[in-house]
Amino acid sequence: MRGKHRSAASCTPPIGDVPATKVHAPDWNRTWDPSARRPTLYPLSQTGAECGVNADVEKHLELGKKLLAAGQLADALSQFHAAVDGDPDNYVAYYRRATAFLAMGKSKAALPDLTKVIELKMDFTAARLQRGHLLLKQGKLDEAEDDFKKVLKSNPSENEEKEAQSQLIKSDEMQRLRSQALDAFENSDYIGAITSLDKILEVCVWDADLRELRAECFIKEGEPRKAISDLKAASKLKNDNTEAFYKISTLYYQLGDHELSLSEVRECLKLDQDHKRCFAHYKQVKKLNKLIESAEELIRDGRYTDATSKYESVMKTEPSVSEYTIRSKERICHCFSKDEKPVEAIRVCSEVLQMEPDNVNALKDRAEAYLIEEMYDEAIQDYETAQEHNENDQQIREGLEKAQRLLKQSQKRDYYKILGVKRNAKKQEIIKAYRKLAMQWHPDNFQNEEEKKKAEKKFIDIAAAKEVLSDPEMRKKFDDGEDPLDAESQQGGGGNPFHRSWNSWQGFNPFSSGGPFRFKFHFN
């Protein structure tokens, strides 16, 4: 190749500092190359054309070199592409393009260029040493060793010799570790195999096969997320790696991440639409994904009963993967809690918490259900447990404060208990309970003075309960742990919490809220 690469300035073969002599003939340009000890002949027309081409190539190389030094990698690469196109036999152009590829982290693209450099100039030790490094990273140990050995035989510089010897020792160590890893895997010693593979992959970082082997070891050891990490790397390192995408998808599916599972199996089908296992898995994941998306949309719309039904279908669709059973029950627990069905919510949430005692969502939803059931101590305990695992959750903090207020309130006067209704009772139930109790405890029904006084107090409480619970704004205050009729609660202290006297209710008609009843009471 000595006669092919000529500088733009002289358009003659490069022969170091030795001057070349030209002898002109009528239709030939004769160039004497003293190192070759014989003349090389070029047609005049070819020489003129090549001079122009080489001048352009040199310009591209020089500009590319400057851009590379300035860190403008993409622009430098464009210049080196042009240089290679202008002179496909110019080893310098290939080498500089390989350098640009490496600077951009594109080792796969650099490797063919380095191989081309070595084909064009077999004694170019820098290119061979660089290729050996890349082959070692790819885990192609035999090929890497061959390059390092050839560097040592080609009169390398002192630094190149040291580097080649160092890499040969490293490659030999990788060979030993690989044998150990394979033996350990064959003997089902997965921890031992992982230990050896960890060391190899620190050096052979681009070895897809070794990453897939380590992924298998992680799966055997019950560490699917670590396996996914290796398989994702392998899917990028090896072209058309459908097997890696299939395994990643199935692992995500087992972990309950149906969305990522669907995404990965689609990547498999992009590479091979007829892949049988990927297609069968795709149908199952898509069906499950559709059910879950539909259920979540129903929850957003507040249609909790329909959402519960959807999640029950999820459990029937995939009964063999426990993760989907747990997640479905967790969401059903949430639906019951939001739909103010506390008994059902407590039952299902408790089932979830038996399997996952630290499930914050289930703890919050069960706590809300306990509040509806007026089980304040239990609600406080659930909120406190949830807070231990997520201390920055504002919903937990607010729920705990509310439960503590309601517990304190329950030790004073509870309007729901006075009327004998649940905390989630409708207004119609409240009015009905009030009418019944007002008739029962009206003071006119009692003749004995002691009984009459007791009835007066009871009647005042019943009327107060009706006033608070039938007014949406006052009821909300009470539900948040604040008594709207309690002067201490309203003003921060002072006053009698039962500040309304019997006289303030004189002439009050307890049945004036509508209905067929019309009674008139006369008080002495």
Coordinates of C-alpha atoms in Angstrom, one line a residue:
M1 CA 0.0 0.0 0.0
R2 CA 3.1 2.2 0.1
G3 CA 2.4 3.5 -3.4
K4 CA -1.3 4.3 -2.8
H5 CA -1.3 6.9 -0.1
R6 CA 0.2 10.2 -1.4
S7 CA 0.2 13.6 0.2
A8 CA -1.7 16.5 -1.4
A9 CA 1.4 18.6 -1.7
S10 CA 3.5 16.4 -3.9
C11 CA 1.0 13.8 -5.2
T12 CA 3.8 11.2 -4.8
P13 CA 4.0 8.0 -2.7
P14 CA 5.0 8.8 0.9
I15 CA 8.6 7.7 1.4
G16 CA 9.6 9.6 4.6
D17 CA 12.1 12.4 4.1
V18 CA 13.6 10.8 1.0
P19 CA 12.9 13.0 -2.1
A20 CA 11.3 11.4 -5.1
T21 CA 12.4 12.1 -8.6
K22 CA 10.1 12.4 -11.5
V23 CA 11.0 11.5 -15.1
H24 CA 8.4 12.8 -17.6
A25 CA 7.6 10.9 -20.8
P26 CA 5.2 11.9 -23.5
D27 CA 2.2 10.0 -22.0
W28 CA 3.5 8.6 -18.6
N29 CA 4.5 10.1 -15.3
R30 CA 7.4 8.1 -14.0
T31 CA 8.0 8.4 -10.2
W32 CA 11.2 6.9 -8.8
D33 CA 10.8 5.4 -5.3
P34 CA 14.3 4.8 -3.9
S35 CA 13.0 2.6 -1.1
A36 CA 11.3 0.3 -3.7
R37 CA 14.4 0.4 -5.9
R38 CA 12.2 0.5 -9.0
P39 CA 10.0 3.0 -10.8
T40 CA 6.3 3.1 -10.5
L41 CA 4.3 4.2 -13.5
Y42 CA 1.0 6.2 -13.6
P43 CA -0.9 7.4 -16.6
L44 CA -0.7 11.2 -16.7
S45 CA -4.5 11.6 -16.7
Q46 CA -4.8 9.4 -13.6
T47 CA -2.0 11.4 -11.8
G48 CA -3.8 14.7 -12.3
A49 CA -7.1 13.3 -11.1
E50 CA -5.6 11.7 -8.0
C51 CA -3.8 14.9 -7.1
G52 CA -7.2 16.7 -6.9
V53 CA -8.8 13.8 -5.0
N54 CA -5.9 13.6 -2.4
A55 CA -5.9 17.3 -1.9
D56 CA -9.6 17.1 -0.9
V57 CA -9.0 14.1 1.3
E58 CA -6.2 15.9 3.2
K59 CA -8.5 18.9 3.7
H60 CA -11.2 16.6 5.2
L61 CA -8.7 14.9 7.4
E62 CA -7.2 18.1 8.7
L63 CA -10.6 19.8 9.3
G64 CA -11.9 16.6 11.0
K65 CA -8.9 16.5 13.2
K66 CA -9.5 20.1 14.4
L67 CA -13.2 19.4 15.0
L68 CA -12.4 16.3 17.0
A69 CA -10.0 18.2 19.2
A70 CA -12.7 20.9 19.7
G71 CA -15.2 18.2 20.8
Q72 CA -17.5 18.6 17.8
L73 CA -17.7 14.9 17.3
A74 CA -20.6 14.7 14.8
D75 CA -19.0 17.3 12.5
A76 CA -15.6 15.6 12.7
L77 CA -17.2 12.3 11.8
S78 CA -18.8 13.8 8.7
Q79 CA -15.4 15.0 7.6
F80 CA -13.9 11.6 8.1
H81 CA -16.8 10.0 6.2
A82 CA -15.9 12.3 3.3
A83 CA -12.2 11.4 3.5
V84 CA -13.0 7.6 3.4
D85 CA -15.4 8.2 0.4
G86 CA -12.7 10.2 -1.3
D87 CA -10.0 7.6 -0.8
P88 CA -11.2 4.2 0.2
D89 CA -7.6 2.9 0.6
N90 CA -6.5 5.6 2.9
Y91 CA -5.7 3.9 6.3
V92 CA -5.4 7.3 8.1
A93 CA -8.9 8.2 7.2
Y94 CA -10.3 4.9 8.6
Y95 CA -8.2 5.3 11.7
R96 CA -9.4 8.8 12.4
R97 CA -13.0 7.8 11.8
A98 CA -12.6 4.9 14.2
T99 CA -11.2 7.4 16.8
A100 CA -14.3 9.6 16.3
F101 CA -16.6 6.6 16.7
L102 CA -14.9 5.7 19.9
A103 CA -15.1 9.2 21.2
M104 CA -18.9 9.0 20.5
G105 CA -19.2 5.7 22.4
K106 CA -19.9 3.8 19.2
S107 CA -17.5 0.9 19.6
K108 CA -19.4 -1.4 17.2
A109 CA -18.9 1.1 14.4
A110 CA -15.2 1.6 15.3
L111 CA -14.3 -2.1 15.1
P112 CA -14.7 -2.6 11.3
D113 CA -12.7 0.6 10.6
L114 CA -9.8 -0.6 12.8
T115 CA -9.9 -3.9 11.0
K116 CA -9.7 -2.1 7.7
V117 CA -6.7 -0.1 8.9
I118 CA -4.9 -3.3 9.8
E119 CA -5.7 -4.8 6.4
L120 CA -4.3 -1.7 4.7
K121 CA -1.3 -1.4 7.0
M122 CA -0.5 -4.5 8.9
D123 CA 2.3 -3.0 11.0
F124 CA 0.1 -0.2 12.4
T125 CA 0.5 -1.3 16.0
A126 CA -1.7 1.5 17.5
A127 CA -4.7 0.3 15.5
R128 CA -4.1 -3.4 16.4
L129 CA -3.7 -2.5 20.1
Q130 CA -7.0 -0.5 20.0
R131 CA -8.8 -3.4 18.3
G132 CA -7.5 -5.8 20.9
H133 CA -9.0 -3.6 23.7
L134 CA -12.4 -3.6 21.9
L135 CA -12.3 -7.4 21.4
L136 CA -11.4 -7.9 25.0
K137 CA -14.4 -5.8 26.1
Q138 CA -16.6 -7.9 23.8
G139 CA -15.4 -11.0 25.5
K140 CA -13.7 -12.3 22.3
L141 CA -10.7 -13.4 24.3
D142 CA -8.9 -15.5 21.7
E143 CA -9.1 -12.8 19.0
A144 CA -7.9 -10.2 21.5
E145 CA -4.9 -12.3 22.6
D146 CA -4.0 -12.8 18.9
D147 CA -3.9 -9.0 18.4
F148 CA -1.8 -8.4 21.6
K149 CA 0.7 -11.1 20.6
K150 CA 1.1 -9.6 17.1
V151 CA 1.7 -6.2 18.6
L152 CA 4.6 -7.7 20.6
K153 CA 6.1 -9.2 17.4
S154 CA 5.9 -5.9 15.4
N155 CA 8.7 -3.8 17.0
P156 CA 6.3 -1.8 19.2
S157 CA 7.3 1.2 21.2
E158 CA 8.1 0.8 24.9
N159 CA 4.6 1.9 26.0
E160 CA 2.9 -0.3 23.4
E161 CA 4.9 -3.3 24.5
K162 CA 3.9 -2.7 28.2
E163 CA 0.3 -2.3 27.3
A164 CA 0.2 -5.4 25.1
Q165 CA 1.8 -7.5 27.9
S166 CA -0.6 -6.1 30.5
Q167 CA -3.6 -6.9 28.4
L168 CA -2.4 -10.4 27.7
I169 CA -2.2 -11.1 31.4
K170 CA -5.7 -9.7 31.9
S171 CA -7.1 -11.8 29.0
D172 CA -5.5 -14.9 30.5
E173 CA -7.2 -14.2 33.8
M174 CA -10.6 -13.7 32.1
Q175 CA -10.2 -17.1 30.4
R176 CA -9.7 -18.7 33.8
L177 CA -12.7 -16.9 35.4
R178 CA -14.9 -17.8 32.5
S179 CA -14.1 -21.5 33.0
Q180 CA -14.9 -21.2 36.7
A181 CA -18.2 -19.5 36.0
L182 CA -19.3 -22.1 33.5
D183 CA -18.3 -25.0 35.8
A184 CA -20.2 -23.4 38.7
F185 CA -23.3 -22.9 36.6
E186 CA -23.3 -26.5 35.4
N187 CA -23.1 -27.6 39.1
S188 CA -26.0 -25.3 40.0
D189 CA -23.7 -23.1 42.1
Y190 CA -25.3 -19.9 41.0
I191 CA -23.8 -17.7 43.7
G192 CA -20.3 -19.0 42.7
A193 CA -21.1 -18.4 39.0
I194 CA -22.3 -14.8 39.8
T195 CA -19.1 -14.1 41.7
S196 CA -16.9 -15.1 38.8
L197 CA -19.1 -13.4 36.2
D198 CA -19.1 -10.1 38.2
K199 CA -15.3 -10.0 37.9
I200 CA -15.3 -10.9 34.2
L201 CA -17.9 -8.3 33.3
E202 CA -15.9 -5.6 34.9
V203 CA -13.5 -6.1 31.9
C204 CA -15.7 -7.8 29.2
V205 CA -18.5 -5.2 29.6
W206 CA -19.9 -5.8 26.1
D207 CA -20.1 -9.6 26.3
A208 CA -23.8 -10.3 25.7
D209 CA -23.5 -14.1 26.3
L210 CA -22.0 -13.6 29.7
R211 CA -24.7 -11.1 30.7
E212 CA -27.4 -13.6 29.6
L213 CA -25.6 -16.3 31.7
R214 CA -25.5 -14.0 34.8
A215 CA -29.2 -13.2 34.2
E216 CA -30.1 -16.9 34.4
C217 CA -28.1 -17.1 37.6
F218 CA -30.1 -14.1 39.1
I219 CA -33.4 -15.8 38.0
K220 CA -32.4 -19.0 39.8
E221 CA -31.5 -17.0 42.9
G222 CA -34.8 -15.1 42.9
E223 CA -33.4 -11.7 41.9
P224 CA -35.5 -10.9 38.8
R225 CA -34.8 -7.2 38.7
K226 CA -31.0 -7.8 38.5
A227 CA -31.7 -10.3 35.7
I228 CA -33.7 -7.7 33.8
S229 CA -30.8 -5.3 34.0
D230 CA -28.4 -7.8 32.4
L231 CA -31.0 -8.9 29.8
K232 CA -31.6 -5.3 28.8
A233 CA -27.9 -4.8 28.2
A234 CA -27.8 -8.1 26.2
S235 CA -30.7 -7.0 24.0
K236 CA -28.7 -3.9 22.9
L237 CA -25.4 -5.7 22.5
K238 CA -26.7 -8.6 20.4
N239 CA -28.7 -7.8 17.2
D240 CA -32.2 -9.3 16.8
N241 CA -32.1 -10.6 20.4
T242 CA -35.8 -11.8 20.6
E243 CA -35.0 -14.2 23.4
A244 CA -33.8 -11.4 25.6
F245 CA -36.9 -9.3 25.0
Y246 CA -39.2 -12.3 25.7
K247 CA -37.4 -13.1 29.0
I248 CA -37.6 -9.4 30.1
S249 CA -41.3 -9.3 29.3
T250 CA -42.1 -12.5 31.3
L251 CA -40.0 -11.3 34.2
Y252 CA -41.9 -7.9 34.3
Y253 CA -45.1 -9.9 34.1
Q254 CA -44.2 -12.0 37.1
L255 CA -43.4 -8.9 39.0
G256 CA -46.9 -7.5 38.3
D257 CA -45.7 -4.7 36.0
H258 CA -48.1 -5.4 33.1
E259 CA -47.3 -2.2 31.2
L260 CA -43.6 -2.8 31.0
S261 CA -44.2 -6.4 30.1
L262 CA -46.4 -5.3 27.2
S263 CA -43.8 -2.8 26.0
E264 CA -41.0 -5.4 26.0
V265 CA -43.0 -8.2 24.3
R266 CA -43.9 -5.7 21.5
E267 CA -40.2 -5.2 20.9
C268 CA -39.8 -8.9 20.4
L269 CA -42.6 -8.9 17.9
K270 CA -41.1 -6.0 16.0
L271 CA -38.1 -8.2 15.4
D272 CA -40.1 -11.3 14.6
Q273 CA -43.9 -11.0 14.2
D274 CA -44.2 -14.8 14.0
H275 CA -42.4 -15.5 17.2
K276 CA -44.8 -18.0 18.8
R277 CA -44.0 -17.5 22.5
C278 CA -43.9 -13.8 22.2
F279 CA -47.2 -13.7 20.4
A280 CA -48.9 -16.0 22.9
H281 CA -47.6 -13.9 25.8
Y282 CA -48.6 -10.7 24.1
K283 CA -52.2 -11.8 23.9
Q284 CA -52.3 -12.7 27.6
V285 CA -50.6 -9.4 28.7
K286 CA -52.8 -7.3 26.5
K287 CA -56.0 -8.8 27.9
L288 CA -54.8 -8.3 31.5
N289 CA -53.6 -4.8 30.7
K290 CA -57.0 -3.8 29.2
L291 CA -58.9 -5.1 32.3
I292 CA -56.7 -3.1 34.7
E293 CA -56.8 0.1 32.6
S294 CA -60.6 -0.2 32.5
A295 CA -60.8 -0.7 36.3
E296 CA -58.6 2.3 37.0
E297 CA -60.7 4.5 34.7
L298 CA -63.8 3.4 36.7
I299 CA -62.1 4.3 39.9
R300 CA -61.3 7.8 38.5
D301 CA -65.0 8.2 37.6
G302 CA -66.0 7.1 41.1
R303 CA -67.8 3.9 39.9
Y304 CA -66.3 1.8 42.7
T305 CA -68.7 -1.2 42.4
D306 CA -67.9 -1.6 38.7
A307 CA -64.2 -1.2 39.4
T308 CA -64.4 -4.0 42.0
S309 CA -66.0 -6.3 39.5
K310 CA -63.2 -5.6 36.9
Y311 CA -60.5 -6.4 39.5
E312 CA -62.2 -9.6 40.3
S313 CA -62.0 -10.4 36.6
V314 CA -58.2 -9.7 36.8
M315 CA -57.8 -12.3 39.5
K316 CA -59.7 -14.9 37.4
T317 CA -57.7 -14.0 34.3
E318 CA -54.3 -14.5 36.0
P319 CA -54.7 -16.8 39.1
S320 CA -51.2 -18.2 39.0
V321 CA -49.3 -15.0 39.5
S322 CA -49.8 -13.9 43.1
E323 CA -48.7 -10.3 42.4
Y324 CA -51.9 -9.7 40.4
T325 CA -54.1 -11.2 43.2
I326 CA -52.4 -8.9 45.8
R327 CA -52.7 -5.7 43.6
S328 CA -56.3 -6.5 42.7
K329 CA -57.3 -7.0 46.4
E330 CA -55.4 -3.8 47.3
R331 CA -57.5 -1.8 44.7
I332 CA -60.8 -3.6 45.8
C333 CA -59.9 -2.6 49.4
H334 CA -59.6 1.0 48.1
C335 CA -62.9 0.8 46.3
F336 CA -64.8 -0.4 49.3
S337 CA -63.2 2.3 51.5
K338 CA -64.1 5.1 49.1
D339 CA -67.6 3.7 48.5
E340 CA -68.1 3.8 52.3
K341 CA -68.5 0.1 52.8
P342 CA -66.3 -0.2 55.9
V343 CA -67.0 -3.8 56.8
E344 CA -66.0 -5.1 53.4
A345 CA -63.1 -2.7 53.2
I346 CA -61.7 -3.8 56.6
R347 CA -62.0 -7.5 55.5
V348 CA -60.2 -7.1 52.2
C349 CA -57.6 -4.6 53.4
S350 CA -56.8 -7.1 56.2
E351 CA -56.3 -9.9 53.7
V352 CA -53.8 -7.7 51.8
L353 CA -52.0 -6.7 55.0
Q354 CA -51.6 -10.4 56.0
M355 CA -49.6 -10.9 52.8
E356 CA -47.9 -7.4 52.9
P357 CA -47.9 -6.0 56.4
D358 CA -46.1 -2.8 55.2
N359 CA -48.6 -2.0 52.4
V360 CA -49.1 1.7 52.9
N361 CA -52.1 1.9 50.6
A362 CA -53.9 -0.8 52.3
L363 CA -53.1 0.7 55.7
K364 CA -54.5 4.1 54.7
D365 CA -57.7 2.6 53.2
R366 CA -58.3 0.4 56.2
A367 CA -57.7 3.4 58.5
E368 CA -60.4 5.3 56.6
A369 CA -62.8 2.4 57.0
Y370 CA -62.1 2.2 60.7
L371 CA -63.0 5.9 61.0
I372 CA -66.4 5.2 59.4
E373 CA -66.9 2.4 62.0
E374 CA -65.8 4.8 64.7
M375 CA -62.9 2.5 65.6
Y376 CA -60.6 5.4 66.3
D377 CA -57.8 3.6 68.1
E378 CA -57.5 1.1 65.3
A379 CA -57.4 3.9 62.7
I380 CA -54.7 5.8 64.6
Q381 CA -52.6 2.6 64.8
D382 CA -52.9 2.0 61.0
Y383 CA -52.0 5.7 60.2
E384 CA -49.0 5.5 62.5
T385 CA -47.8 2.3 60.9
A386 CA -48.2 3.8 57.5
Q387 CA -46.3 6.9 58.6
E388 CA -43.4 4.8 59.7
H389 CA -43.0 3.7 56.1
N390 CA -43.8 7.0 54.4
E391 CA -43.3 9.9 56.8
N392 CA -43.7 12.6 54.0
D393 CA -47.2 11.5 52.9
Q394 CA -49.5 14.4 53.6
Q395 CA -52.6 12.2 53.3
I396 CA -51.3 10.0 56.1
R397 CA -50.4 13.0 58.3
E398 CA -53.9 14.6 57.8
G399 CA -55.7 11.3 58.3
L400 CA -53.8 10.7 61.6
E401 CA -54.6 14.2 62.9
K402 CA -58.3 13.7 62.0
A403 CA -58.4 10.3 63.7
Q404 CA -56.8 11.8 66.9
R405 CA -59.4 14.6 66.9
L406 CA -62.3 12.2 66.4
L407 CA -61.0 10.0 69.2
K408 CA -60.9 13.1 71.5
Q409 CA -64.3 14.2 70.3
S410 CA -65.8 10.7 70.9
Q411 CA -64.8 11.1 74.5
K412 CA -67.1 14.2 74.7
R413 CA -70.3 14.3 72.7
D414 CA -70.9 12.2 69.5
Y415 CA -73.9 13.4 67.5
Y416 CA -73.9 10.2 65.5
K417 CA -74.2 8.1 68.7
I418 CA -76.8 10.4 70.1
L419 CA -79.1 9.7 67.0
G420 CA -77.9 6.1 66.8
V421 CA -76.8 6.4 63.1
K422 CA -73.6 5.5 61.3
R423 CA -71.1 8.2 60.3
N424 CA -72.0 7.6 56.6
A425 CA -75.8 7.9 57.2
K426 CA -77.8 9.8 54.6
K427 CA -79.7 12.9 55.6
Q428 CA -83.0 11.1 55.3
E429 CA -81.8 8.5 57.9
I430 CA -80.7 11.3 60.2
I431 CA -84.1 13.0 60.1
K432 CA -85.9 9.8 60.6
A433 CA -83.8 8.9 63.6
Y434 CA -84.3 12.4 65.0
R435 CA -88.1 12.3 64.8
K436 CA -88.2 8.9 66.5
L437 CA -86.0 10.0 69.4
A438 CA -87.6 13.5 69.7
M439 CA -91.0 11.8 70.2
Q440 CA -89.5 9.4 72.7
W441 CA -87.6 12.0 74.8
H442 CA -89.9 15.0 74.7
P443 CA -90.1 16.4 78.3
D444 CA -93.9 16.6 78.1
N445 CA -93.9 12.8 78.1
F446 CA -92.5 12.7 81.7
Q447 CA -94.3 13.8 84.9
N448 CA -91.6 13.0 87.4
E449 CA -89.3 16.0 87.9
E450 CA -86.1 14.0 87.9
E451 CA -87.2 12.1 84.8
K452 CA -88.3 15.4 83.1
K453 CA -84.8 17.0 83.8
K454 CA -83.1 13.9 82.3
A455 CA -85.4 14.1 79.3
E456 CA -84.7 17.8 78.8
K457 CA -81.0 17.2 78.6
K458 CA -81.5 14.2 76.3
F459 CA -83.9 16.3 74.1
I460 CA -81.3 19.1 73.9
D461 CA -78.6 16.7 72.7
I462 CA -81.0 15.1 70.1
A463 CA -82.0 18.5 68.7
A464 CA -78.3 19.6 68.6
A465 CA -77.3 16.4 66.8
K466 CA -80.1 17.0 64.2
E467 CA -79.0 20.6 63.8
V468 CA -75.3 19.7 63.1
L469 CA -75.8 16.5 61.0
S470 CA -78.6 17.9 58.8
D471 CA -76.4 20.9 57.8
P472 CA -73.7 19.9 55.3
E473 CA -71.2 22.6 56.4
M474 CA -71.6 21.9 60.1
R475 CA -71.5 18.1 59.5
K476 CA -68.2 18.4 57.6
K477 CA -66.7 20.3 60.5
F478 CA -67.8 17.6 62.9
D479 CA -66.6 14.8 60.6
D480 CA -63.2 16.5 60.6
G481 CA -63.1 16.4 64.4
E482 CA -64.4 19.8 65.3
D483 CA -67.7 20.4 67.1
P484 CA -69.4 23.4 65.5
L485 CA -71.6 23.9 68.7
D486 CA -68.7 23.6 71.1
A487 CA -67.5 27.1 72.1
E488 CA -64.2 25.7 73.2
S489 CA -63.6 24.0 69.9
Q490 CA -64.7 27.1 67.9
Q491 CA -62.9 29.8 70.0
G492 CA -60.0 27.9 71.4
G493 CA -61.2 27.7 75.0
G494 CA -63.8 28.9 77.5
G495 CA -67.5 28.4 77.5
N496 CA -69.8 25.5 78.1
P497 CA -69.8 22.9 75.3
F498 CA -73.4 22.2 76.0
H499 CA -74.3 25.9 75.8
R500 CA -77.9 25.7 74.6
S501 CA -80.4 25.5 77.4
W502 CA -83.8 23.9 77.4
N503 CA -85.4 27.4 77.1
S504 CA -83.7 28.0 73.8
W505 CA -85.7 25.0 72.4
Q506 CA -89.1 26.2 73.8
G507 CA -91.7 26.2 71.0
F508 CA -89.4 24.3 68.7
N509 CA -91.3 21.8 66.5
P510 CA -89.2 18.7 66.0
F511 CA -91.3 17.6 63.1
S512 CA -91.1 20.7 61.0
S513 CA -88.8 19.2 58.4
G514 CA -91.6 17.9 56.4
G515 CA -93.6 14.7 56.3
P516 CA -97.2 14.0 57.4
F517 CA -96.6 14.8 61.1
R518 CA -98.0 18.0 62.5
F519 CA -97.8 18.2 66.3
K520 CA -98.2 21.1 68.7
F521 CA -96.7 21.0 72.1
H522 CA -97.7 23.2 75.1
F523 CA -95.1 23.8 77.7
N524 CA -95.8 24.9 81.3

